[in-house]
PDB file of C-alpha atoms and ligand atoms in Angstrom:
ATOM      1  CA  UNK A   1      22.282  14.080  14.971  1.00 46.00           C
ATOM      2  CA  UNK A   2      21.839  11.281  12.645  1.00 58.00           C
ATOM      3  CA  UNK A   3      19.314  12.549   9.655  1.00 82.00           C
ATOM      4  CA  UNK A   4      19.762   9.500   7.244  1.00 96.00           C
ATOM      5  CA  UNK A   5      16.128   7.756   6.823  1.00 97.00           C
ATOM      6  CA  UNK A   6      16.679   4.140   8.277  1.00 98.00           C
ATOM      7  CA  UNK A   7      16.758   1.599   5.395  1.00 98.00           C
ATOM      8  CA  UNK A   8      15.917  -2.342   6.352  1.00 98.00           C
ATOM      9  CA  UNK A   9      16.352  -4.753   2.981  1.00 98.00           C
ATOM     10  CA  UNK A  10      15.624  -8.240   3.033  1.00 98.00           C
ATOM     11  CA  UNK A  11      17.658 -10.354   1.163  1.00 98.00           C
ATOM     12  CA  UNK A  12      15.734 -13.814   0.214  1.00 98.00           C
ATOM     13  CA  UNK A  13      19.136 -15.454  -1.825  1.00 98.00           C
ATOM     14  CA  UNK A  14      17.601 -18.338  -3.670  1.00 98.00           C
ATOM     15  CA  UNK A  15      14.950 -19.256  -1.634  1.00 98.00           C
ATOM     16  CA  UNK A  16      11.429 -18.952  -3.286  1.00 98.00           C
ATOM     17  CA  UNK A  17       9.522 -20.144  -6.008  1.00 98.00           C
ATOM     18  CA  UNK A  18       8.003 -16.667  -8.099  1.00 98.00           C
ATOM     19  CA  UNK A  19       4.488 -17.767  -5.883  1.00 98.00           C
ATOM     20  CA  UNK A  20       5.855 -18.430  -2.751  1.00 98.00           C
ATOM     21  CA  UNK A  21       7.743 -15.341  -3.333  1.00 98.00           C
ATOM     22  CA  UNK A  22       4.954 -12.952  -4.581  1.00 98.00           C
ATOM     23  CA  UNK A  23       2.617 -14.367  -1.388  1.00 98.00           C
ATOM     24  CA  UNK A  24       5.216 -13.163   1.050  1.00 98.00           C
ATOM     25  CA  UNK A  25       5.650  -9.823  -0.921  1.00 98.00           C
ATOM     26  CA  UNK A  26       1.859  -9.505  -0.451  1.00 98.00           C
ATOM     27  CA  UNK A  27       2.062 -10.318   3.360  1.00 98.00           C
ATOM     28  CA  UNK A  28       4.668  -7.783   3.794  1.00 98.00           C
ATOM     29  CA  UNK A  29       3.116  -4.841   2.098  1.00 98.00           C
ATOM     30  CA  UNK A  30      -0.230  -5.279   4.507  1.00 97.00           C
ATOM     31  CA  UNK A  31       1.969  -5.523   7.435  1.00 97.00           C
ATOM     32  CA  UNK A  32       3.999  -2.617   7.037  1.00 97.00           C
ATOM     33  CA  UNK A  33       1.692  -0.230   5.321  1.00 96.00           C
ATOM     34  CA  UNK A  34       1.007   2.351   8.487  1.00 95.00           C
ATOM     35  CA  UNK A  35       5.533   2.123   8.181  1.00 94.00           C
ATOM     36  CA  UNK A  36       6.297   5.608   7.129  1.00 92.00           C
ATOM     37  CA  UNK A  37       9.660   6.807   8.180  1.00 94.00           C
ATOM     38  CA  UNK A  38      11.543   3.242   7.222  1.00 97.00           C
ATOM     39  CA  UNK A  39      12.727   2.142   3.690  1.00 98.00           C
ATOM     40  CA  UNK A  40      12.451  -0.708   3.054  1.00 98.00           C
ATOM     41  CA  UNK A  41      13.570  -2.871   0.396  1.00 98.00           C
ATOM     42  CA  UNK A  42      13.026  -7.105  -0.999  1.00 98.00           C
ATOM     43  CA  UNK A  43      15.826  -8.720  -3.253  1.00 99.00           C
ATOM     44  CA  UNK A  44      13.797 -11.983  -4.651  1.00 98.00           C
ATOM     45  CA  UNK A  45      15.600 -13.985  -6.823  1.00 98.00           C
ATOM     46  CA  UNK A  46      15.318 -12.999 -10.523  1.00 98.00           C
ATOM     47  CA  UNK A  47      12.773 -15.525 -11.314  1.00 98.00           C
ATOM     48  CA  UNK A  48      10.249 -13.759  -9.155  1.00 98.00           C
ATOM     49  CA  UNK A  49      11.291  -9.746  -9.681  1.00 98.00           C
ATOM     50  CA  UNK A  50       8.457  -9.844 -12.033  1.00 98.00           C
ATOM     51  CA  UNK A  51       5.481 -11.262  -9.756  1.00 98.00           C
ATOM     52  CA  UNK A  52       6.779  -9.367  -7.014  1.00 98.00           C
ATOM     53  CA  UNK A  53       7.515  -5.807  -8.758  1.00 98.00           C
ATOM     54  CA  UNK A  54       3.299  -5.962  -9.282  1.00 98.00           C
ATOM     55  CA  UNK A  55       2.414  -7.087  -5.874  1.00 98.00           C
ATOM     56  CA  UNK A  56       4.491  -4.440  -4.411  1.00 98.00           C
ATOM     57  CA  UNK A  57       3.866  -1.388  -7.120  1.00 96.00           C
ATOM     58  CA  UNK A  58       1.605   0.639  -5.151  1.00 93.00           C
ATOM     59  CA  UNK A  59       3.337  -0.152  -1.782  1.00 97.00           C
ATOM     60  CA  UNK A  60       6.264   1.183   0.505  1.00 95.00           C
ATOM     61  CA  UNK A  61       8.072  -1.238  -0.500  1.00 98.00           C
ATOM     62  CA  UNK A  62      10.826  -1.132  -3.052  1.00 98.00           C
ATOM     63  CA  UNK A  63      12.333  -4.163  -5.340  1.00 98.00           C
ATOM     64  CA  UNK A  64      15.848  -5.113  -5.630  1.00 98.00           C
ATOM     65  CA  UNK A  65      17.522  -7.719  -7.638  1.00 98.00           C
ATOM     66  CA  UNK A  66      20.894  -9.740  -5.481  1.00 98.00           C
ATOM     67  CA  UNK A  67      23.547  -9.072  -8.793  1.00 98.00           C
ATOM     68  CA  UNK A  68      24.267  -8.051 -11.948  1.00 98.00           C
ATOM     69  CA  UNK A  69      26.290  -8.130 -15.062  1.00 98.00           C
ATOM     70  CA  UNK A  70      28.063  -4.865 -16.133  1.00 98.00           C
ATOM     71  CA  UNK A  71      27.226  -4.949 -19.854  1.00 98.00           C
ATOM     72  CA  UNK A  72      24.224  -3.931 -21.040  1.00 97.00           C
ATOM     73  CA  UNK A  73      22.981  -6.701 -23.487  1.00 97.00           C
ATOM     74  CA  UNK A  74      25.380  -9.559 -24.941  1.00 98.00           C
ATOM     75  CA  UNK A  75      26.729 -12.771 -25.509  1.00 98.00           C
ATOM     76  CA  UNK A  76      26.969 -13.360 -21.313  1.00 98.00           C
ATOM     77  CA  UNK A  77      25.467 -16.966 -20.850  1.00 98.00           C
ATOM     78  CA  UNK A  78      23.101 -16.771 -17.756  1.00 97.00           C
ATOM     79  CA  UNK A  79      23.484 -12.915 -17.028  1.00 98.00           C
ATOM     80  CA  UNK A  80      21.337 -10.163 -16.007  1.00 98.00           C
ATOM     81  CA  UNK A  81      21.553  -6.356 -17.018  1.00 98.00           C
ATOM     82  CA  UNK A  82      20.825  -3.366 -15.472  1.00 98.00           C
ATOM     83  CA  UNK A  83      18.192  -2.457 -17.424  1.00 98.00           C
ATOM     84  CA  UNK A  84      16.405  -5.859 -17.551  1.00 98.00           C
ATOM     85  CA  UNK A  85      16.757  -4.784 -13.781  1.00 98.00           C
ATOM     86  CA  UNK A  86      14.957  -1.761 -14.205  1.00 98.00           C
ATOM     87  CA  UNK A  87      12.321  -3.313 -16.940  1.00 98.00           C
ATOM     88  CA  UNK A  88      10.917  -5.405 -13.868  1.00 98.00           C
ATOM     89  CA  UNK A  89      10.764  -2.613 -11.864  1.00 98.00           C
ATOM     90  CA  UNK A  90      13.909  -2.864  -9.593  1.00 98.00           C
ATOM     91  CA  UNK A  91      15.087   0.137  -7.829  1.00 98.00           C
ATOM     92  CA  UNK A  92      18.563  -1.393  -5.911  1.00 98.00           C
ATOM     93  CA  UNK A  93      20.599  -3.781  -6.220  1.00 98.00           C
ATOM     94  CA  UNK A  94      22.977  -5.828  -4.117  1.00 98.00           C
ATOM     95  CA  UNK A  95      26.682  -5.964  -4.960  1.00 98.00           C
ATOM     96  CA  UNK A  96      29.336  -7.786  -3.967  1.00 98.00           C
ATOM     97  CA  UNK A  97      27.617 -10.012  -1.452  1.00 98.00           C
ATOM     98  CA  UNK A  98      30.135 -12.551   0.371  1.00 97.00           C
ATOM     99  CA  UNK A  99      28.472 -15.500  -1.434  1.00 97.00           C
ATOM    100  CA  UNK A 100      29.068 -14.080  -5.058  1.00 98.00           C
ATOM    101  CA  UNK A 101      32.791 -13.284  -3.654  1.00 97.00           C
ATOM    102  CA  UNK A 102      33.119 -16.883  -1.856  1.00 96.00           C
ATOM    103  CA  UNK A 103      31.002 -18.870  -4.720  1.00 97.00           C
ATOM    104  CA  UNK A 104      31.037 -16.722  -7.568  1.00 97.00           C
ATOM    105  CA  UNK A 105      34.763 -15.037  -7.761  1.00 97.00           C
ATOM    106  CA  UNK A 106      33.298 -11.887  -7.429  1.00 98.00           C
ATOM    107  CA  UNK A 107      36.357  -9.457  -6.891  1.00 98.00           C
ATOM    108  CA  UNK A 108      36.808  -6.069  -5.636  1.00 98.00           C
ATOM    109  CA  UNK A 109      37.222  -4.833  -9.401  1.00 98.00           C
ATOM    110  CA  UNK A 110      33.979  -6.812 -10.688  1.00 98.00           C
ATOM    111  CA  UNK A 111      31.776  -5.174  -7.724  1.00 98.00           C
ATOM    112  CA  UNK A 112      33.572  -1.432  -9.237  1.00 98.00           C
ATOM    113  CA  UNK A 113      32.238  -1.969 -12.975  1.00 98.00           C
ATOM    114  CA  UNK A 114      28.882  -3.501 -11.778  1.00 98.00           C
ATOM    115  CA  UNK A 115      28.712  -0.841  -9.176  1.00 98.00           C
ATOM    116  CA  UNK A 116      28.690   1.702 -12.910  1.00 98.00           C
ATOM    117  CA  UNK A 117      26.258  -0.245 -14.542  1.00 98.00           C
ATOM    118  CA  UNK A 118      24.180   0.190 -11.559  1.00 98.00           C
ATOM    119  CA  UNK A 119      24.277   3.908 -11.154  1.00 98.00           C
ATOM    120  CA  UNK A 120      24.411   4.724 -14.848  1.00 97.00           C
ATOM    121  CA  UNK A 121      20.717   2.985 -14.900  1.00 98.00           C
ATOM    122  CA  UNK A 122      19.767   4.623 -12.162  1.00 98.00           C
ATOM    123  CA  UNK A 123      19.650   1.418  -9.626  1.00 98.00           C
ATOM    124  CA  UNK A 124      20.857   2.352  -6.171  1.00 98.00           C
ATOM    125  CA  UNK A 125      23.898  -0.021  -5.616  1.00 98.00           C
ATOM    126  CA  UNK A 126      23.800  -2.165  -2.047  1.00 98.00           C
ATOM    127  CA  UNK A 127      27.837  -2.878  -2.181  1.00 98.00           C
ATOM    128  CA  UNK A 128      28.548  -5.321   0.715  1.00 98.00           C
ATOM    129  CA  UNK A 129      31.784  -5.549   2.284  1.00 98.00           C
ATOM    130  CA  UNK A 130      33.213  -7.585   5.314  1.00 98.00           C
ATOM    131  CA  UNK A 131      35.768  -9.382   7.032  1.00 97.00           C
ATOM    132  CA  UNK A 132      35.750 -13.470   7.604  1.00 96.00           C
ATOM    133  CA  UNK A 133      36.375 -14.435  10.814  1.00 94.00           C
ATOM    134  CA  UNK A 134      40.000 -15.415  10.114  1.00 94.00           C
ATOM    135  CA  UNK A 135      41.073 -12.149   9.175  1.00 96.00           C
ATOM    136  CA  UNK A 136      39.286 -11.178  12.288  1.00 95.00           C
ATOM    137  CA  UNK A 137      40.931 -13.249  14.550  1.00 93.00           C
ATOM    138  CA  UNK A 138      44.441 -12.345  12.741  1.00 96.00           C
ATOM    139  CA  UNK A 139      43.704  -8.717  13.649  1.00 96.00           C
ATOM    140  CA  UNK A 140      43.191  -7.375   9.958  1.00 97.00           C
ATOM    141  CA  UNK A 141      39.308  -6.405   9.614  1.00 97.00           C
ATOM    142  CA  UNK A 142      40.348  -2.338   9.304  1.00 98.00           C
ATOM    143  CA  UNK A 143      42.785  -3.644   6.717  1.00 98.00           C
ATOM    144  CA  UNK A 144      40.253  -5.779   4.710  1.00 98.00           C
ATOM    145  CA  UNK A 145      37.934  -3.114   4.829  1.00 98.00           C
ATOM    146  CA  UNK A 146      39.745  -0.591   3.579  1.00 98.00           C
ATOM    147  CA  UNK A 147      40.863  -2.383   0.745  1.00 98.00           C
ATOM    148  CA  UNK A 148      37.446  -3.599  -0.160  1.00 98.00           C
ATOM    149  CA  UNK A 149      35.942  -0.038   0.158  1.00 98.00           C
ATOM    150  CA  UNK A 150      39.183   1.796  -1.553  1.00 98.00           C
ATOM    151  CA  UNK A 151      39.244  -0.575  -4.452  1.00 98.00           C
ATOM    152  CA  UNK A 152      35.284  -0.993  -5.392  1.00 98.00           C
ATOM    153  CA  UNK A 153      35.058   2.462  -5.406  1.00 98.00           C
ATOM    154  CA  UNK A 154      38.193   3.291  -7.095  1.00 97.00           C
ATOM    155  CA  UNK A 155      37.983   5.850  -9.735  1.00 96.00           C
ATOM    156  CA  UNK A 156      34.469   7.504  -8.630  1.00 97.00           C
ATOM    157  CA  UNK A 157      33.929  11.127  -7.477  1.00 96.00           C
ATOM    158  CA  UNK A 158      31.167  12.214  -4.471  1.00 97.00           C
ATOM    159  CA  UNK A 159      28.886  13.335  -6.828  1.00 96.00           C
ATOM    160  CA  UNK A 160      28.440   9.521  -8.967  1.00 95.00           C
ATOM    161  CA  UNK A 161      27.991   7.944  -4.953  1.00 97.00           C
ATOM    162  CA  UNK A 162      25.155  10.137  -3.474  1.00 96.00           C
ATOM    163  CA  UNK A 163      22.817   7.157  -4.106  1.00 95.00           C
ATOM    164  CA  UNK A 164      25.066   4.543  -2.991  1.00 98.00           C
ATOM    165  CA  UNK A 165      24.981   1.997   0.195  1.00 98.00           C
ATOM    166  CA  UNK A 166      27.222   0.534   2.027  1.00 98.00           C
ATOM    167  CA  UNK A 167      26.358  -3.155   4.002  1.00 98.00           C
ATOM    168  CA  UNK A 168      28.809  -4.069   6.445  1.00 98.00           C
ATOM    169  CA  UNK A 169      28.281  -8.017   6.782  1.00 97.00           C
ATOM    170  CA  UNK A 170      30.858  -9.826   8.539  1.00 96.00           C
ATOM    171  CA  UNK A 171      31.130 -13.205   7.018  1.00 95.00           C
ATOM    172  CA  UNK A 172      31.133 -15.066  10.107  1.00 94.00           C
ATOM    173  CA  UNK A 173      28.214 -13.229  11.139  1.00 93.00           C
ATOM    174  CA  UNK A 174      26.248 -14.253   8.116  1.00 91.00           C
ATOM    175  CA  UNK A 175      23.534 -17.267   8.281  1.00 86.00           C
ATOM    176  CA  UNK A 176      25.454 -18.420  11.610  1.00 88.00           C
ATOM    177  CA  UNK A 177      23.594 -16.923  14.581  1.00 83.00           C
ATOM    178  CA  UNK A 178      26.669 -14.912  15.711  1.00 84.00           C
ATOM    179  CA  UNK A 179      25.675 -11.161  15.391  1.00 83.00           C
ATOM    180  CA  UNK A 180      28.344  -9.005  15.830  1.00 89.00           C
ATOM    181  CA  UNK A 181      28.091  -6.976  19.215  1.00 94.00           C
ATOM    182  CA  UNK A 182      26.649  -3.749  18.721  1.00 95.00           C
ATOM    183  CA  UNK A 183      29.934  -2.407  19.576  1.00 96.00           C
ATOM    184  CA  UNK A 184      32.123  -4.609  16.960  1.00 96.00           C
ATOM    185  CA  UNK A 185      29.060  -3.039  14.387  1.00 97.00           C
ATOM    186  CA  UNK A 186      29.610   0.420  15.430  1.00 98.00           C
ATOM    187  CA  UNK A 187      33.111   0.373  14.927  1.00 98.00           C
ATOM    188  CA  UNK A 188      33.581  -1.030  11.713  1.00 98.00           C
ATOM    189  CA  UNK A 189      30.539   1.069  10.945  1.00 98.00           C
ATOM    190  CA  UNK A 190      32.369   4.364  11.805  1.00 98.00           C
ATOM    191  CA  UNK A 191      35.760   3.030  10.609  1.00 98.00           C
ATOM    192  CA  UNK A 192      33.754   2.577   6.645  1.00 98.00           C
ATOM    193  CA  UNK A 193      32.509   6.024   6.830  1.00 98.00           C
ATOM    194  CA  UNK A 194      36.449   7.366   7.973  1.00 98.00           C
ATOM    195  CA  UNK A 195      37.035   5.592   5.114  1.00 98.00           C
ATOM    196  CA  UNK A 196      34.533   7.301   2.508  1.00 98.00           C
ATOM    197  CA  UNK A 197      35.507  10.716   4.166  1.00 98.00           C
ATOM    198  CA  UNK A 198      38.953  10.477   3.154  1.00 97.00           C
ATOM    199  CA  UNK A 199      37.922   9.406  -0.044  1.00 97.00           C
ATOM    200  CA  UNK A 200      34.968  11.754  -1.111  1.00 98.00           C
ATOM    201  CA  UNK A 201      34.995  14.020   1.622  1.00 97.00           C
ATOM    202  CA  UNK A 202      32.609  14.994   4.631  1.00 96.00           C
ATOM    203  CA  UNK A 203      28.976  15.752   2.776  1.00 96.00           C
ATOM    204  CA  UNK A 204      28.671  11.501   1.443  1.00 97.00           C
ATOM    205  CA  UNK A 205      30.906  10.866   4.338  1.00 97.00           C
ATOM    206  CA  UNK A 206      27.542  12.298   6.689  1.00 97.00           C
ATOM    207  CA  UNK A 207      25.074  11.025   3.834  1.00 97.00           C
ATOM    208  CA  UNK A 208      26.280   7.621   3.112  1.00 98.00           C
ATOM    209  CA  UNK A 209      23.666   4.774   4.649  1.00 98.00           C
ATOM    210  CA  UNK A 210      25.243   2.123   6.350  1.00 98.00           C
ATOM    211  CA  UNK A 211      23.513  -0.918   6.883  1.00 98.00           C
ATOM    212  CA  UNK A 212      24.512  -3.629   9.079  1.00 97.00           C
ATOM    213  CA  UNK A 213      24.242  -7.469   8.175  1.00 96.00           C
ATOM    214  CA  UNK A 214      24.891 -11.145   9.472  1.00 95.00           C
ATOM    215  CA  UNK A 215      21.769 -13.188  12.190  1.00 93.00           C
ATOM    216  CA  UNK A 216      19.869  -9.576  12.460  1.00 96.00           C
ATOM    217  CA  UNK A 217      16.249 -10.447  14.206  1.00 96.00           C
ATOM    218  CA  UNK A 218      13.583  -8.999  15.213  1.00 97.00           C
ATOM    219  CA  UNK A 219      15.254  -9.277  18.941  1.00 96.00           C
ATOM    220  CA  UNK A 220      18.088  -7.544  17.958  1.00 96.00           C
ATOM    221  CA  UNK A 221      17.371  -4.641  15.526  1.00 97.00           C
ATOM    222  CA  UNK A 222      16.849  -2.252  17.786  1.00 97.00           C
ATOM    223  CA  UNK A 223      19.924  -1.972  20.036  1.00 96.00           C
ATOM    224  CA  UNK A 224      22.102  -2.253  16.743  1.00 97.00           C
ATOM    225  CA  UNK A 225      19.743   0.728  15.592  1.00 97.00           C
ATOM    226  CA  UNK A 226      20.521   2.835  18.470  1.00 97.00           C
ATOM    227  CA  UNK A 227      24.546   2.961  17.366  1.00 97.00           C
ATOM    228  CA  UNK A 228      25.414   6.072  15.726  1.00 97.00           C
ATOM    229  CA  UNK A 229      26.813   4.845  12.576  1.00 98.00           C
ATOM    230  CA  UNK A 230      24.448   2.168  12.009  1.00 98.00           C
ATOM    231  CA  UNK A 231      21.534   3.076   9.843  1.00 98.00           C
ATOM    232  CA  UNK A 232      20.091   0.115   9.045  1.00 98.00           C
ATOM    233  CA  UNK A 233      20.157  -3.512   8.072  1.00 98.00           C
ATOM    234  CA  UNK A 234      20.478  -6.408   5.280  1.00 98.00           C
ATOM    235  CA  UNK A 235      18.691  -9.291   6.318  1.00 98.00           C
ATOM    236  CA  UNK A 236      18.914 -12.908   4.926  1.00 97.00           C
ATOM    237  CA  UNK A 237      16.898 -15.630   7.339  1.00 97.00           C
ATOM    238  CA  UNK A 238      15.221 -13.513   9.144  1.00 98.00           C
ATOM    239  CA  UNK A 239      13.663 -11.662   6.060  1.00 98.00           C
ATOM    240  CA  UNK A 240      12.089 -14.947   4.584  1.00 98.00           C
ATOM    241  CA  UNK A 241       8.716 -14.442   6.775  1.00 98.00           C
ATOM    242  CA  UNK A 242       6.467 -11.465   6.282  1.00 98.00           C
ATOM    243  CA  UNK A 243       5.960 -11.705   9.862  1.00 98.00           C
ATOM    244  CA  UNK A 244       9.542 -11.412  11.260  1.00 98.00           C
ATOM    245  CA  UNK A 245      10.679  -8.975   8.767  1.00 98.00           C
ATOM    246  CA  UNK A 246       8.282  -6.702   9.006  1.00 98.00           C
ATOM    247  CA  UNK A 247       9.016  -6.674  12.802  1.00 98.00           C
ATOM    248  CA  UNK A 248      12.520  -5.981  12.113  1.00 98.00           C
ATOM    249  CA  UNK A 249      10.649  -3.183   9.488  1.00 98.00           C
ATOM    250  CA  UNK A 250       9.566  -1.870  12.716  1.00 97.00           C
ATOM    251  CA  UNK A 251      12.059  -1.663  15.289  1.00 96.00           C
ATOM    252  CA  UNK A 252      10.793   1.209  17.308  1.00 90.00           C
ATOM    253  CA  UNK A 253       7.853  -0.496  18.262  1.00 82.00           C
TER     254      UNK A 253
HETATM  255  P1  LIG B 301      21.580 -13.596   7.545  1.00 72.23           P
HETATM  256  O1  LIG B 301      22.156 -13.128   6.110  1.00 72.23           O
HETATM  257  O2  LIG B 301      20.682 -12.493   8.025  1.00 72.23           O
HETATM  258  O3  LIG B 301      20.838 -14.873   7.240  1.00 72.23           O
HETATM  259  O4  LIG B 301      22.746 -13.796   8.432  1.00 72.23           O
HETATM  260  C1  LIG B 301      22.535 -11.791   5.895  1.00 72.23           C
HETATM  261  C2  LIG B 301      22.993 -11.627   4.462  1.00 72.23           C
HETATM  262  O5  LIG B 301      23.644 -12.533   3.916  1.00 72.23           O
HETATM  263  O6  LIG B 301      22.728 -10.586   3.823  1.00 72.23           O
END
């Protein structure tokens, strides 16, 4: 039986002025308040961490930031620490996301040393990983995967991951409207955590949250929900209203 708490986290990329962003924040906090048994999590862009962190302190929900640099202060033009993170109240943050990787040259070994930065602050890393739809079609998402998992966490034991979070977000799934079929979710899903079991063994293996990303709604949380591996989601579009996130929020209603 699957005992990990569900975890839905909206990510809001740069959309959002700091008000725009801190009125939604409000709008979501009302309508999930009676949520218990959910975590759930906003990334706002960094120019609004602040005004949301204090619209959402006494709430269920949690802040997360959508990067970060590995060093903790410096000469880094335009960069973010983890403990600037952390100043403005932050609890995760998202790693690796297939827009830093497609945009941004992120690389497998940038998402491993921000993935340290993260933990040694104490921010719970979201590390997203995912095939594009030409290495699907060329038959190589298991191999993709395994070398996005294998080499961001390279050189970690168990006991530095117990925090950590996997998002499985197929590129071609991602701001297109294709969702992956429940059953293409489920079995990259339970391929990642084959993956983490060979790597760290069966206790993260069975702990590790996986969450699911790319055109999840509120119409189709809840049969993704119902797979065995899947234990939650990342949601872009869809997490920009109050309203439609917070029915994703709650998708055993
Ligand atoms: P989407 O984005 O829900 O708009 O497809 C998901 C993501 O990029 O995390």
């Amino acid at each position: 039986m699957n005992k990990r708490t569900p975890f839905i986290a909206g990510n809001w990329k740069m959309y959002k002025t700091s008000s725009e962003a801190a009125e939604t924040a409000g709008q979501l906090t009302s309508l999930v308040a009676d949520t218990t048994d959910v975590d759930i999590m906003i990334a706002p862009a960094f120019t609004a961490l602040d005004a949301v962190s204090k619209v959402i302190k006494a709430s269920r929900v949690s802040l997360g930031a959508q990067n970060l640099y590995w060093e903790n202060e410096g000469a880094y033009t335009g960069e973010v620490s983890a403990s600037m993170l952390v100043s403005v109240g932050c609890h995760y943050v998202i790693i690796g996301h297939s827009e830093r990787r497609q945009y941004f040259g992120e690389t497998d070994a940038s998402v491993n040393h921000k993935i340290r930065a993260a933990i040694k602050a104490n921010l719970i890393p979201v590390v997203c990983v995912g095939e594009t739809e030409e290495e699907r079609d060329s038959g190589r998402t298991f191999s993709i995967l395994d070398k996005q998992v294998k080499e961001g966490l390279n050189n970690y034991f168990a006991k530095d991951l117990e925090s950590l979070v996997i998002a499985y977000e197929p590129v071609w799934a991602i701001g297109t409207g294709k969702t992956a079929t429940r059953d293409q979710a489920q079995e990259a899903h339970q391929y990642i955590r084959s993956v983490i079991e060979d790597l760290f063994g069966d206790t993260l293996c069975q702990s590790i949250r996986i969450l699911y990303g790319g055109s999840v709604k509120p119409e189709n949380i809840a049969e993704l929900m119902q797979m065995p591996d899947i234990d939650g989601a990342l949601v872009g579009g869809a997490s920009l209203s109050a309203e439609s996130f917070s029915k994703i929020v709650q998708f055993r209603k």
